[in-house]
Amino acid sequence: MAKKRIFSHLGIGAPLIFMIFVILVMCILSVLSYLKANSFYESTIRQMNITNQYYQAESQLFKFYYQLDIDNIDSKLKNWEGDYKKKNNQYVLQAAMNNDFKLEMIIEISNNQLEIISLKKISGRE
């Protein structure tokens, strides 16, 4: 019995074109993966900077809050670097985080003590 060849003869052209196509697809996928990773990196750095600015502003507000005394609060507020307002028995202190946001602390005088009512991030563009 003679053995039959079941494989047809493929030239060098078809496998070469297929390999070039595979390599091209792999290159495109690697470039897209790099771009996505770079985007995540930039987003992480941006978020890290915003978080750092938030905690610096919070630290600045709390440091000033702990220096306040109920007897001379108005004279101390004149030394405050940020913005402040007085409403009735409440003081609103603002510390700049960046161009877009400020951190706002509301302090209230009640029972002859200073109490923090709120601490929140607000838009800096008004």
CSV table of C-alpha atoms in Angstrom, one decimal:
chain,number,residue,atom,x,y,z
A,1,MET,CA,0.0,0.0,0.0
A,2,ALA,CA,1.2,3.4,-0.9
A,3,LYS,CA,0.9,6.1,1.7
A,4,LYS,CA,-1.2,9.0,0.7
A,5,ARG,CA,-0.2,12.5,1.6
A,6,ILE,CA,-3.0,14.2,3.4
A,7,PHE,CA,-1.2,17.5,3.8
A,8,SER,CA,-1.2,19.8,0.9
A,9,HIS,CA,1.9,21.7,0.2
A,10,LEU,CA,1.8,25.2,1.6
A,11,GLY,CA,4.3,27.7,0.2
A,12,ILE,CA,6.3,30.0,2.3
A,13,GLY,CA,4.0,33.0,1.6
A,14,ALA,CA,0.9,32.0,3.6
A,15,PRO,CA,2.8,31.2,6.9
A,16,LEU,CA,4.9,34.3,6.5
A,17,ILE,CA,1.9,36.6,6.0
A,18,PHE,CA,0.2,34.9,9.0
A,19,MET,CA,3.3,35.5,11.2
A,20,ILE,CA,3.6,39.1,10.1
A,21,PHE,CA,-0.1,39.6,11.0
A,22,VAL,CA,0.4,38.0,14.5
A,23,ILE,CA,3.5,40.1,15.2
A,24,LEU,CA,1.6,43.2,14.1
A,25,VAL,CA,-1.3,42.4,16.4
A,26,MET,CA,1.1,41.8,19.3
A,27,CYS,CA,2.8,45.1,18.7
A,28,ILE,CA,-0.5,46.9,18.6
A,29,LEU,CA,-1.6,45.2,21.8
A,30,SER,CA,1.6,46.1,23.6
A,31,VAL,CA,1.3,49.8,22.6
A,32,LEU,CA,-2.2,49.9,23.8
A,33,SER,CA,-1.2,48.2,27.1
A,34,TYR,CA,1.6,50.8,27.5
A,35,LEU,CA,-0.8,53.7,26.9
A,36,LYS,CA,-3.3,52.3,29.4
A,37,ALA,CA,-0.6,51.7,32.1
A,38,ASN,CA,0.8,55.3,31.5
A,39,SER,CA,-2.7,56.7,31.9
A,40,PHE,CA,-3.2,54.8,35.2
A,41,TYR,CA,0.2,56.0,36.4
A,42,GLU,CA,-0.6,59.7,35.6
A,43,SER,CA,-4.0,59.3,37.3
A,44,THR,CA,-2.3,57.8,40.4
A,45,ILE,CA,0.2,60.6,40.6
A,46,ARG,CA,-2.6,63.2,40.2
A,47,GLN,CA,-4.6,61.5,43.0
A,48,MET,CA,-1.5,61.3,45.2
A,49,ASN,CA,-0.9,65.1,44.8
A,50,ILE,CA,-4.6,65.9,45.6
A,51,THR,CA,-4.5,63.7,48.7
A,52,ASN,CA,-1.2,65.3,49.8
A,53,GLN,CA,-2.6,68.8,49.3
A,54,TYR,CA,-5.8,67.8,51.3
A,55,TYR,CA,-3.8,66.6,54.3
A,56,GLN,CA,-1.5,69.6,54.2
A,57,ALA,CA,-4.5,71.9,54.3
A,58,GLU,CA,-6.1,69.8,57.0
A,59,SER,CA,-2.9,69.9,59.1
A,60,GLN,CA,-2.7,73.7,58.6
A,61,LEU,CA,-6.3,74.1,59.8
A,62,PHE,CA,-6.0,71.9,62.8
A,63,LYS,CA,-2.7,73.4,63.9
A,64,PHE,CA,-4.3,76.8,63.8
A,65,TYR,CA,-7.4,75.5,65.6
A,66,TYR,CA,-5.4,74.1,68.5
A,67,GLN,CA,-3.7,77.5,68.9
A,68,LEU,CA,-7.0,79.3,69.2
A,69,ASP,CA,-8.2,80.5,72.6
A,70,ILE,CA,-11.8,81.6,73.2
A,71,ASP,CA,-10.7,84.8,74.8
A,72,ASN,CA,-8.5,86.2,72.0
A,73,ILE,CA,-10.0,84.4,68.9
A,74,ASP,CA,-10.5,87.6,67.0
A,75,SER,CA,-6.9,88.7,67.3
A,76,LYS,CA,-5.6,85.3,66.4
A,77,LEU,CA,-7.8,85.2,63.3
A,78,LYS,CA,-6.1,88.3,62.0
A,79,ASN,CA,-2.9,86.2,61.8
A,80,TRP,CA,-4.7,83.4,59.8
A,81,GLU,CA,-3.1,83.0,56.3
A,82,GLY,CA,-6.3,81.8,54.6
A,83,ASP,CA,-9.8,83.2,54.3
A,84,TYR,CA,-12.1,83.5,57.3
A,85,LYS,CA,-15.6,84.8,58.0
A,86,LYS,CA,-17.6,85.3,61.2
A,87,LYS,CA,-21.3,84.4,61.3
A,88,ASN,CA,-23.0,84.8,64.6
A,89,ASN,CA,-21.1,82.5,66.9
A,90,GLN,CA,-19.4,80.5,64.1
A,91,TYR,CA,-16.1,81.1,62.4
A,92,VAL,CA,-15.5,79.7,58.9
A,93,LEU,CA,-11.8,79.1,58.1
A,94,GLN,CA,-10.6,78.2,54.6
A,95,ALA,CA,-7.3,76.8,53.6
A,96,ALA,CA,-6.3,76.6,49.9
A,97,MET,CA,-5.5,73.1,48.6
A,98,ASN,CA,-4.9,74.1,45.0
A,99,ASN,CA,-6.5,76.3,42.4
A,100,ASP,CA,-9.7,74.2,42.2
A,101,PHE,CA,-10.5,73.4,45.9
A,102,LYS,CA,-10.3,74.8,49.4
A,103,LEU,CA,-10.7,73.0,52.7
A,104,GLU,CA,-13.3,74.7,55.0
A,105,MET,CA,-13.5,74.3,58.8
A,106,ILE,CA,-16.5,75.7,60.7
A,107,ILE,CA,-15.9,76.4,64.3
A,108,GLU,CA,-18.6,77.3,66.8
A,109,ILE,CA,-18.5,78.8,70.2
A,110,SER,CA,-20.8,77.0,72.5
A,111,ASN,CA,-20.7,76.6,76.3
A,112,ASN,CA,-17.6,78.7,76.4
A,113,GLN,CA,-15.7,76.2,74.2
A,114,LEU,CA,-14.6,76.0,70.6
A,115,GLU,CA,-16.1,73.1,68.7
A,116,ILE,CA,-15.5,72.0,65.2
A,117,ILE,CA,-18.8,71.7,63.4
A,118,SER,CA,-17.7,70.6,60.0
A,119,LEU,CA,-14.6,70.1,57.8
A,120,LYS,CA,-15.3,69.8,54.1
A,121,LYS,CA,-13.7,70.3,50.7
A,122,ILE,CA,-15.3,73.0,48.7
A,123,SER,CA,-14.8,74.4,45.2
A,124,GLY,CA,-12.2,77.2,45.1
A,125,ARG,CA,-13.7,78.8,42.1
A,126,GLU,CA,-16.5,81.2,43.1
